Short mmCIF file of C-alpha atoms and ligand atoms in Angstrom, two decimals:
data_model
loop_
_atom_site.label_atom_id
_atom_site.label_comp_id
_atom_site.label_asym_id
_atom_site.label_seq_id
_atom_site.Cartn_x
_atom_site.Cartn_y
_atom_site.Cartn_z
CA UNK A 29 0.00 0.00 0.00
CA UNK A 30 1.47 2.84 -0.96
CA UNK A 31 0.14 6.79 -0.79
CA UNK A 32 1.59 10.05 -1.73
CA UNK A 33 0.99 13.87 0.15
CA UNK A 34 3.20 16.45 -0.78
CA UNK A 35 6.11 16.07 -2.93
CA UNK A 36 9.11 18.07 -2.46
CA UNK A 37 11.85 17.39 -4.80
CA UNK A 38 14.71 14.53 -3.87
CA UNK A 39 18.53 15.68 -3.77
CA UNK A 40 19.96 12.15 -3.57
CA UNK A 41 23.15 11.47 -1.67
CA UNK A 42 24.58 8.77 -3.62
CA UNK A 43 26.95 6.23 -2.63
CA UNK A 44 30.64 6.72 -3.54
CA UNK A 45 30.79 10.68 -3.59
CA UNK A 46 32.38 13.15 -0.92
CA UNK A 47 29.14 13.55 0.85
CA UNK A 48 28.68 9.74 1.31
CA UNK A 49 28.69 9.49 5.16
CA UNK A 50 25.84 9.27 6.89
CA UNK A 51 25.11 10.31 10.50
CA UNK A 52 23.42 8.55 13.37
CA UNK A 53 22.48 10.34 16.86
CA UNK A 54 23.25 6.90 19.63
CA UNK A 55 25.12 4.01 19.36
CA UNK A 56 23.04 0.91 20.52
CA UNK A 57 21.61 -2.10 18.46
CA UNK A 58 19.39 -0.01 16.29
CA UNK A 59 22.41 2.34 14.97
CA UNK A 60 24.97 -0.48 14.35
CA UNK A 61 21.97 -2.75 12.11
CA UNK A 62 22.00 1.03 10.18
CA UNK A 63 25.28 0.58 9.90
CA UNK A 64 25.48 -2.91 8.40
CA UNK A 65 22.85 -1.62 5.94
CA UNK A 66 24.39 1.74 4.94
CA UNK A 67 27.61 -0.18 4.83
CA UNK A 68 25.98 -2.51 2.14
CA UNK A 69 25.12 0.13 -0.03
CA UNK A 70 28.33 1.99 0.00
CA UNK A 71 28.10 4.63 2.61
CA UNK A 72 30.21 5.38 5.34
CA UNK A 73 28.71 5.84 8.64
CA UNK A 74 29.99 7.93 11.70
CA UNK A 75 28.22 7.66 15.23
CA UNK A 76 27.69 10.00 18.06
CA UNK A 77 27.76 8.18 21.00
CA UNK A 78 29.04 8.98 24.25
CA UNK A 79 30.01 5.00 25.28
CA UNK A 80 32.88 3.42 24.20
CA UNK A 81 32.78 0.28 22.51
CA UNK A 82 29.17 0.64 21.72
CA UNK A 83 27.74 -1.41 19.44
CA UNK A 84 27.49 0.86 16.68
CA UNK A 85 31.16 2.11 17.24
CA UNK A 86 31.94 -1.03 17.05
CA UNK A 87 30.96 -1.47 13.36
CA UNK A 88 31.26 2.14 12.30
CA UNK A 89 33.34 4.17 10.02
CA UNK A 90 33.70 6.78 12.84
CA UNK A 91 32.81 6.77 16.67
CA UNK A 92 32.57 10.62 18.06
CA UNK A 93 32.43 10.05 21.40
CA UNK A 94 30.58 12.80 23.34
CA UNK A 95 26.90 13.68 24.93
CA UNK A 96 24.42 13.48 22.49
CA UNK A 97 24.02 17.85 23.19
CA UNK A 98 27.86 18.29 23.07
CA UNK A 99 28.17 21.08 20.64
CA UNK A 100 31.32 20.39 19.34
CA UNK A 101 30.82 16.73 18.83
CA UNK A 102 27.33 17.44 17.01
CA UNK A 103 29.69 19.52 14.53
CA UNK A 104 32.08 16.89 14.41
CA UNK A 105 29.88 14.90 13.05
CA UNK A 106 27.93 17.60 10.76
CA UNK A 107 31.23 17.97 9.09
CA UNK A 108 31.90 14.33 8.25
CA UNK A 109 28.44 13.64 6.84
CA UNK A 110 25.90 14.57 4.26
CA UNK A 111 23.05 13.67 6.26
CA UNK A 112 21.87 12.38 9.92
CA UNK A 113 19.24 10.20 11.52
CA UNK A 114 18.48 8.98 15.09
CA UNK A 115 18.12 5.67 16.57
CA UNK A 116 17.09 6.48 19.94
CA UNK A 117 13.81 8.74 20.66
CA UNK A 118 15.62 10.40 23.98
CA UNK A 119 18.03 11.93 22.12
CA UNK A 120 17.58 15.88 22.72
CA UNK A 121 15.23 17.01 20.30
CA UNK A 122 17.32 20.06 19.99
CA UNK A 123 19.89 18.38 18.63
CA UNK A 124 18.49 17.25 15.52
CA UNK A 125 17.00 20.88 15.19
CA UNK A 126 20.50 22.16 15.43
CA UNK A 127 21.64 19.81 13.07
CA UNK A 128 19.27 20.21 10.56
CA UNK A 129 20.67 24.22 10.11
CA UNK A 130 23.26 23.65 7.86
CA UNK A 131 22.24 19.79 6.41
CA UNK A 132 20.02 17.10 6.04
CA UNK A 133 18.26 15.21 9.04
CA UNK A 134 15.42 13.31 9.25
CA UNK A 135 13.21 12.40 10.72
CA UNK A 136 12.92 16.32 12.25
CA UNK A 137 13.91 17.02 15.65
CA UNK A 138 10.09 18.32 16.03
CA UNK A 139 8.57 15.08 15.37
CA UNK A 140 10.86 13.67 17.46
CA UNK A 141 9.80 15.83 20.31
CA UNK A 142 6.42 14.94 19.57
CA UNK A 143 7.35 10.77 19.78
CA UNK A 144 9.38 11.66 23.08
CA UNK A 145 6.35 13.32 25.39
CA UNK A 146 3.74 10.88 26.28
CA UNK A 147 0.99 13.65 26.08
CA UNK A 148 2.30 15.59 22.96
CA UNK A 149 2.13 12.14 21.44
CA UNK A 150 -1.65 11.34 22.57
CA UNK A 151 -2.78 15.18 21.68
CA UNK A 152 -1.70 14.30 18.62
CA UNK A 153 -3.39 10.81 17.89
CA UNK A 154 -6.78 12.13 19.05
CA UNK A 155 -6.25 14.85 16.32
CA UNK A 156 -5.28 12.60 14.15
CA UNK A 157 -8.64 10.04 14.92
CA UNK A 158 -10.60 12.72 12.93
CA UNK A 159 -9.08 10.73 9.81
CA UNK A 160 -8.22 7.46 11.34
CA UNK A 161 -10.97 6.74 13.67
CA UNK A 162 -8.31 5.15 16.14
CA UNK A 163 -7.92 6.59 19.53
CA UNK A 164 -5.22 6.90 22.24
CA UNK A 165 -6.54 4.88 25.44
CA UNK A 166 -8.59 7.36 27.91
CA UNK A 167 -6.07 9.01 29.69
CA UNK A 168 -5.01 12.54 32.27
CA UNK A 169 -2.44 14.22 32.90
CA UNK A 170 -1.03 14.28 36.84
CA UNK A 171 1.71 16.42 38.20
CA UNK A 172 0.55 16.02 41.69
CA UNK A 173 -1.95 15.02 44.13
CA UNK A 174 -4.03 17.62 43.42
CA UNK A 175 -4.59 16.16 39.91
CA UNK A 176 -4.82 12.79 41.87
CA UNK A 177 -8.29 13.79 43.68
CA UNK A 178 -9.56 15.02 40.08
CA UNK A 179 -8.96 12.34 38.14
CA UNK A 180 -12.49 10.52 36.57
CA UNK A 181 -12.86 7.09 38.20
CA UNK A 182 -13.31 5.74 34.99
CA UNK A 183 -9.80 5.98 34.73
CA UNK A 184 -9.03 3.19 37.16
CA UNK A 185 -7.49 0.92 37.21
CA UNK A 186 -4.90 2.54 35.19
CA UNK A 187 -1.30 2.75 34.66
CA UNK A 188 0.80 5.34 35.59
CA UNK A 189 3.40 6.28 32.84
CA UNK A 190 6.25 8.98 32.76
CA UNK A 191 5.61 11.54 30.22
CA UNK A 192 9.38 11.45 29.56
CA UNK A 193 11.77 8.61 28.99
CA UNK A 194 9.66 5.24 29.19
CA UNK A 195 10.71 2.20 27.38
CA UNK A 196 10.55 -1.49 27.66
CA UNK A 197 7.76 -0.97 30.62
CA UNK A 198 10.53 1.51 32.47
CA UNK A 199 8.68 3.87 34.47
CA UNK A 200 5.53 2.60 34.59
CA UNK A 201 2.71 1.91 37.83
CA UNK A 202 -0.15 -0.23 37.70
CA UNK A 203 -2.35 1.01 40.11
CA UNK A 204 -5.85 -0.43 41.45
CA UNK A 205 -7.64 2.33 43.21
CA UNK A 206 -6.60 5.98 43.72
CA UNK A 207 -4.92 5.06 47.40
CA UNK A 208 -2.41 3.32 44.92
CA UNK A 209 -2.33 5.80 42.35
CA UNK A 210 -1.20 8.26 44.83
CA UNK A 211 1.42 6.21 46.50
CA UNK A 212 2.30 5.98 42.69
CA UNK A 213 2.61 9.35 42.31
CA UNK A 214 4.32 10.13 45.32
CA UNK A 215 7.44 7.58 43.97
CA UNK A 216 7.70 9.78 41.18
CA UNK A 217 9.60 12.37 42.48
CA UNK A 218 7.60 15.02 41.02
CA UNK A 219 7.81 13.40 37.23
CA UNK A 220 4.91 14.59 35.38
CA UNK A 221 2.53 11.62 34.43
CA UNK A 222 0.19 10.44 32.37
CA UNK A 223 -2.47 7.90 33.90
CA UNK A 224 -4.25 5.55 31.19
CA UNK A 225 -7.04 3.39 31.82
CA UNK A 226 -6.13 -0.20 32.05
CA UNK A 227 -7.62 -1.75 28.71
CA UNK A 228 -8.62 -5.30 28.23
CA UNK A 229 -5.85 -6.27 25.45
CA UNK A 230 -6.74 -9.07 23.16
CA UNK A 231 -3.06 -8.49 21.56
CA UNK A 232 -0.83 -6.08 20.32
CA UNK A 233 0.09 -4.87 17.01
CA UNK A 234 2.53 -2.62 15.18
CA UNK A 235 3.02 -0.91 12.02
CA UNK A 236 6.26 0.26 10.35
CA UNK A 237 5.69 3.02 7.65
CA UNK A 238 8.06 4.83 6.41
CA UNK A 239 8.00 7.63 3.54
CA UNK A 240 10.38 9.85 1.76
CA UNK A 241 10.77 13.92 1.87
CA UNK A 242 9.65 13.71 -2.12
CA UNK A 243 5.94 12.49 0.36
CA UNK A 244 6.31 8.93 -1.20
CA UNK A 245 5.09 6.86 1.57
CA UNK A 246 4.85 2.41 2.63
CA UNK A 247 3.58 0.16 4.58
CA UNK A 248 4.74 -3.26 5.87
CA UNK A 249 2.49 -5.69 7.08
CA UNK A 250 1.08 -5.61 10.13
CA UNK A 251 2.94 -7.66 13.12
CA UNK A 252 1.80 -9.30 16.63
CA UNK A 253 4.01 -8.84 19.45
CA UNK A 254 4.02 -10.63 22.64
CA UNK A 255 5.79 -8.75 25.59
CA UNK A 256 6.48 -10.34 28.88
CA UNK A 257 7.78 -8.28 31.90
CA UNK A 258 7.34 -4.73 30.00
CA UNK A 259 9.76 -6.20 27.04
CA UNK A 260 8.97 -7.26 23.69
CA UNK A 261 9.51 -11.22 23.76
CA UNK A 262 8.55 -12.08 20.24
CA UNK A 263 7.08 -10.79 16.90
CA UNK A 264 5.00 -12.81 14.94
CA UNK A 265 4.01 -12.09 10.90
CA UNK A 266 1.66 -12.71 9.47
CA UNK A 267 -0.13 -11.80 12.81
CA UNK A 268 -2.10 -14.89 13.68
CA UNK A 269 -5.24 -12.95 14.90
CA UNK A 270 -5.29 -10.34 13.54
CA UNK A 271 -8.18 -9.93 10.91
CA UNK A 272 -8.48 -8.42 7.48
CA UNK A 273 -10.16 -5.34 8.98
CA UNK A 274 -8.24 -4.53 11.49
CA UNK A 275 -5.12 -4.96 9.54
CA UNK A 276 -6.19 -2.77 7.05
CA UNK A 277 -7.93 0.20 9.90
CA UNK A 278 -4.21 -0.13 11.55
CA UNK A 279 -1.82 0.09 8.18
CA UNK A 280 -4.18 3.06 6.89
CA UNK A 281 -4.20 4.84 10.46
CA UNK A 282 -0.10 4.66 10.68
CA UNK A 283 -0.20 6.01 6.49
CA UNK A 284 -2.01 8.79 8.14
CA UNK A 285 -0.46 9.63 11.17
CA UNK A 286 3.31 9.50 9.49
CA UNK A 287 1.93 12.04 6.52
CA UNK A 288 -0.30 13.84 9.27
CA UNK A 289 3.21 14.19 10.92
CA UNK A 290 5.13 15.27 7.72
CA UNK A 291 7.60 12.68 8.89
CA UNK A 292 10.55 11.31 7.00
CA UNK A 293 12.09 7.93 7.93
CA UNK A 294 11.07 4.50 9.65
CA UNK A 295 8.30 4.90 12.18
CA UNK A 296 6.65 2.37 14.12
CA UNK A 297 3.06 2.67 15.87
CA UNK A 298 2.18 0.83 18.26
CA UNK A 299 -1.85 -0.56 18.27
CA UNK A 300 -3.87 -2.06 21.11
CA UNK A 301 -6.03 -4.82 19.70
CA UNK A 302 -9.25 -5.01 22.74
CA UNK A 303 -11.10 -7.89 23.48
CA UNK A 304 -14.51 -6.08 21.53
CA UNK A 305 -12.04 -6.49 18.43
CA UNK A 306 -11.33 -2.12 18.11
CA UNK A 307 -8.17 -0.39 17.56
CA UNK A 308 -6.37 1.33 20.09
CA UNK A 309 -3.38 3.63 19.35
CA UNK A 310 -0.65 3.20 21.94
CA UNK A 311 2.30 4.73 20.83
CA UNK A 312 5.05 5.32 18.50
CA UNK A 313 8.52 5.05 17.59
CA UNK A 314 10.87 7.85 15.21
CA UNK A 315 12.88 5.04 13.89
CA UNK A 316 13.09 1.80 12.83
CA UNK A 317 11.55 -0.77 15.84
CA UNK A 318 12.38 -4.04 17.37
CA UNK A 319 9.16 -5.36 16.26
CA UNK A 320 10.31 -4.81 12.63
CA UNK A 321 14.11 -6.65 13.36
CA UNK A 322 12.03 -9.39 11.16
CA UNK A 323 12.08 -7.32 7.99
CA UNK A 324 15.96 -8.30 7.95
CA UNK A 325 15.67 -11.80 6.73
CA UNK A 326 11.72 -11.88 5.51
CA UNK A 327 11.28 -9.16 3.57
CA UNK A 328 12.25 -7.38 0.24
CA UNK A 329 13.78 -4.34 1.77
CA UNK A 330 14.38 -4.66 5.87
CA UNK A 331 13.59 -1.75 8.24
CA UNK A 332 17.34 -0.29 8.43
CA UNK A 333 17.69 -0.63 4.45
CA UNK A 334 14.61 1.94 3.85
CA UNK A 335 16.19 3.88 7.15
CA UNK A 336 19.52 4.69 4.53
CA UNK A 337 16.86 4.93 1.93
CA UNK A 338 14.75 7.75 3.01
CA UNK A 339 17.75 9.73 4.93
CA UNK A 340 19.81 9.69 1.37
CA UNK A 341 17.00 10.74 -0.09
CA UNK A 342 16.52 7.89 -2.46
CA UNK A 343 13.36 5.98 -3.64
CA UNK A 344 11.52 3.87 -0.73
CA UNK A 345 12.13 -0.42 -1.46
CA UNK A 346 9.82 -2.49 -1.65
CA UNK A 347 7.76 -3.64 1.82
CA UNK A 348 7.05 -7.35 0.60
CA UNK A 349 7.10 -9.70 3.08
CA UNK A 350 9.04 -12.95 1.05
CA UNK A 351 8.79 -15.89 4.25
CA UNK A 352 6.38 -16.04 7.46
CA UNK A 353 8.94 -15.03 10.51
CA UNK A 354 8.70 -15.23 14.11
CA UNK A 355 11.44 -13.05 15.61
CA UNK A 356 12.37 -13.57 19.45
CA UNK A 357 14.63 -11.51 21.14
CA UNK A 358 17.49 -12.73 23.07
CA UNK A 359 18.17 -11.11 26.55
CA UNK A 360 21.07 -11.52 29.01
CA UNK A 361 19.27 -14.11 30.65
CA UNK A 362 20.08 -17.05 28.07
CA UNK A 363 23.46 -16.60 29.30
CA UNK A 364 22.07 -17.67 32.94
CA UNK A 365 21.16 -20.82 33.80
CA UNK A 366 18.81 -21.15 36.67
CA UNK A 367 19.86 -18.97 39.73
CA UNK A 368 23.47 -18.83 38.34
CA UNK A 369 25.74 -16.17 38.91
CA UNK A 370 28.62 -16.33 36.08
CA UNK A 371 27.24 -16.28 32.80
CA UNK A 372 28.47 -19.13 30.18
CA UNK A 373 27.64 -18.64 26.16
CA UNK A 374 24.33 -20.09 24.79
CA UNK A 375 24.49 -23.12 22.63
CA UNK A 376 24.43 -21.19 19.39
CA UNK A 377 25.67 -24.22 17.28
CA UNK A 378 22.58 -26.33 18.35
CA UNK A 379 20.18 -23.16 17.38
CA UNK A 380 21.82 -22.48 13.92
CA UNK A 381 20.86 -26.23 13.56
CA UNK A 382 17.42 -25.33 13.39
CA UNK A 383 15.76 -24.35 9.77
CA UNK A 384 15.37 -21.10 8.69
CA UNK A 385 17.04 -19.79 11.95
CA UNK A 386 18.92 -16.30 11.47
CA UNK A 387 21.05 -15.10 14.73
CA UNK A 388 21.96 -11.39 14.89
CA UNK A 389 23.85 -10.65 18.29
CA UNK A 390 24.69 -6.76 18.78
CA UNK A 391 28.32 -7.34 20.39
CA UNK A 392 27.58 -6.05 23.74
CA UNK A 393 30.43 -7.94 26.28
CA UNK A 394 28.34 -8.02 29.05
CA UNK A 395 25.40 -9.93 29.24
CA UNK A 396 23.16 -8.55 32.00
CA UNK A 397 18.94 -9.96 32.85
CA UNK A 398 16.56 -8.32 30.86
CA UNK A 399 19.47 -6.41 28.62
CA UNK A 400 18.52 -6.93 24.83
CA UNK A 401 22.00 -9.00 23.81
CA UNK A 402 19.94 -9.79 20.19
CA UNK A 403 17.46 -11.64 18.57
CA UNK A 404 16.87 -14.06 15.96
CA UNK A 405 14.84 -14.23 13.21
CA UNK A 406 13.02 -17.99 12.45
CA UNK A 407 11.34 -17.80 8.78
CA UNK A 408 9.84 -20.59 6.85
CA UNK A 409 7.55 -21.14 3.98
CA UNK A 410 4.54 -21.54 6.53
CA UNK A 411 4.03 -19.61 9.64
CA UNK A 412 3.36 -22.80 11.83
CA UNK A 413 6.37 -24.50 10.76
CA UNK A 414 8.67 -20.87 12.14
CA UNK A 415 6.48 -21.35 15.18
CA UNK A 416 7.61 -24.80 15.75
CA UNK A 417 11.16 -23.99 15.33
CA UNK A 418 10.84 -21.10 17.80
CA UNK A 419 9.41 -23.80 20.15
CA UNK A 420 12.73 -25.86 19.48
CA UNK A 421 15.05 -22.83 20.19
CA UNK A 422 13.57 -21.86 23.74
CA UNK A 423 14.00 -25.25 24.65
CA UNK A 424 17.60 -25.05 23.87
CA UNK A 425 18.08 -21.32 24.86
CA UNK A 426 16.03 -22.48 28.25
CA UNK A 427 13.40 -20.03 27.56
CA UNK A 428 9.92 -20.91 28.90
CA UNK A 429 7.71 -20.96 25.61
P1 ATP B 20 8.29 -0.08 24.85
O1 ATP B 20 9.34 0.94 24.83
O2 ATP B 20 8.80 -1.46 25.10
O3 ATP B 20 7.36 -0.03 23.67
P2 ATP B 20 7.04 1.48 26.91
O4 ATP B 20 7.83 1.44 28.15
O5 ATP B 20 7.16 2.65 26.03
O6 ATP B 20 7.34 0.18 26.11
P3 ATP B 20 4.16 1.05 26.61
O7 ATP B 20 4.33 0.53 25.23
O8 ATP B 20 3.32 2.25 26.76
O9 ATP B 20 5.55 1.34 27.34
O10 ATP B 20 3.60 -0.08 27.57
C1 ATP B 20 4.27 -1.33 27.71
C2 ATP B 20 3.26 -2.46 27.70
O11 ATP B 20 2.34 -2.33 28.80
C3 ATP B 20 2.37 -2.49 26.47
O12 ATP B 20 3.01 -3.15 25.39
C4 ATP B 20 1.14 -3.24 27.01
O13 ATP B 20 1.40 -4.63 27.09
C5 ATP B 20 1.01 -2.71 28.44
N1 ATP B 20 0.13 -1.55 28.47
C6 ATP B 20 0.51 -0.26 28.30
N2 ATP B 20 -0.53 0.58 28.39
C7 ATP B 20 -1.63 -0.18 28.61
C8 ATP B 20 -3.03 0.11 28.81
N3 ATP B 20 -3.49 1.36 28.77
N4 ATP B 20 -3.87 -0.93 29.02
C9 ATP B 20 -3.39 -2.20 29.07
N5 ATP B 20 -2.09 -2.54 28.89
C10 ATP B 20 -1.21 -1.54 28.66
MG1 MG B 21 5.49 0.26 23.80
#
């Protein structure tokens, strides 16, 4: 599914010429699979990242090593490149803004800021359900215990959420009644919040778009992601439950919202499917997601490939998804077994045993619990038959399936 809003002209940054490095605000998983794909197509690629050894330094061109607001590092890296991206949503917004005064970078630092405030972002979905018809779950906004006493009881039970900083269920409350809420709010040393009413999930969806500056926009298929402790545990696509309605309410909602936002790059929303079978709009990404790692080995173009893509300014690949995939993520606890204490390495000859098994592992030395260490992709020409083999590699990883 394709669509097209405005069109302002390309200016292609080809491969091969002076202005052939592209620029990526953080240095985690996300910015070193960028890498590997700008790398393919003949860019360079130099990082701004104030860890050493991260895992994007460690596959980079260039590793500037400084805050992501450090002045001179953010011209350090203006000057080697012809363009820059993000692949973290808490980088300052500012940054990108200050970038983008003398180059290319995208997506803009003010969509950005929109993806990185919890009630920007929902002011901005309910404006947006005018065309989509899919809302943001009933939520307020609480600073204090003021707001506490105000709040509609039809908000509870809820979940309290930062406004700033959340991800992989970081900084979140669920909270019963409003005795708990305000214990809630109390721990949040004065954090503004945002409390959303609890909503019976059937699943959960996402949807990657991604569209050019010349307004040129896609759409990959829809995908169902289990999470277990606040972190995505696997993606599954085709979704398994998700009908042909919903699919198509959730790909046109996210076509909507990313040329609603003017946006340029991979973005991922994030849906609430509810038990009556509607569409909830949770929340999205401004870059490429881990519920798309599965575009890598199943489709035509993966997530990181259209990243280079619509930063250089060149035409958007194609979204079609070639093999069924299951992707699971690997955390730090594979490296544990049981109660253990000293980590020892996974069996990773007995998993690349298994069919259609594809192991990416983002070169981070120290596996910790619940740190994303990688993930693998399992594809096959039927869905069921990746499912079994994903069965096959918890066993052997000692994940409970
Ligand atoms: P991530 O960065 O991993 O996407 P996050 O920390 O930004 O996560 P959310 O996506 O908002 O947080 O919430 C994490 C998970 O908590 C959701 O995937 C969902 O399972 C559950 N959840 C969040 N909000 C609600 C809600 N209003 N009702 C029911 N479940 C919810
Ligand atoms: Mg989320």
């Amino acid at each position: 599914m394709t669509i097209d809003t405005q069109t302002t002209p390309r200016h292609p940054l080809l491969p091969n010429t002076e202005q052939s490095c592209l620029g990526i605000l953080g240095g985690g998983q996300l910015g070193r699979m960028f890498a590997h794909a700008a790398q393919t197509m003949g860019y360079q690629v130099a990082v701004l990242e104030p860890e050493a050894g991260c895992p994007a330094g460690q596959v980079a061109e260039h590793h500037i090593q400084a805050a992501y607001d450090d002045p001179a590092g953010l011209a350090a890296l203006r000057k080697l490149t012809g363009a820059v991206t993000t692949e973290f949503e808490n980088v300052p917004a500012n940054s990108l803004t200050m970038l983008a005064q003398d180059g290319f970078v995208a997506p803009s630092g003010a969509c950005v800021s929109v993806a990185q405030d919890r009630l920007q972002e929902k002011d901005f979905f309910t404006r947006c359900a005018m065309h989509t018809g899919v809302f943001p779950a009933p939520h307020a906004r609480i600073e204090n215990q003021d707001d506490v006493a105000l709040i509609s009881e039809d908000l509870l039970p809820g979940i309290l959420k930062t406004v700033r900083m959340g991800y992989d269920g970081k900084g979140q409350v669920r909270v019963r009644n409003r005795d708990e809420l305000a214990q809630a709010v109390a721990g949040m040393n004065g954090q503004l919040c945002v409390l959303e009413k609890m909503l019976p999930l059937a699943y959960e969806v996402s949807v990657l778009v991604a569209r050019g500056v010349d307004g040129q926009a896609v759409v990959y298929p829809i995908a169902e992601n289990v999470h277990r402790d606040g972190i995505l545990f696997t993606t599954t696509v085709p979704s398994p439950n998700v009908t042909d309605g919903v699919a198509q309410i959730a790909q046109k909602a996210a076509l909507d919202i990313i040329a609603q936002l003017a946006y340029v790059g991979v973005l991922c929303i994030e849906f609430f499917v509810l038990q009556d079978g509607s569409l909830v709009v949770n929340e999205m990404a401004p870059r490429p997601h881990n519920s798309g790692h599965y575009t890598i080995n199943a489709c035509v173009t993966s997530q990181f490939e259209q990243q280079v893509r619509a930063l250089a300014q060149l035409p958007l690949g194609n979204v079609r998804q070639h093999s069924p995939a299951v992707m699971l993520n690997i955390l730090g606890d594979v490296w544990f077994e049981g109660d253990a204490v000293n980590p020892r390495e996974p069996a990773w000859d007995k998993l690349l045993a298994l069919p259609g098994t594809h192991l990416h592992l983002y070169g981070k030395s120290e596996a910790r619990r619940a740190r994303k260490m990688g993930h693998v992709t399992f594809v096959a020409p039927k869905l069921a038959d990746a499912q079994a083999t994903l069965a096959l590699a918890c066993d052997i990883l000692g994940i409970a399936n």
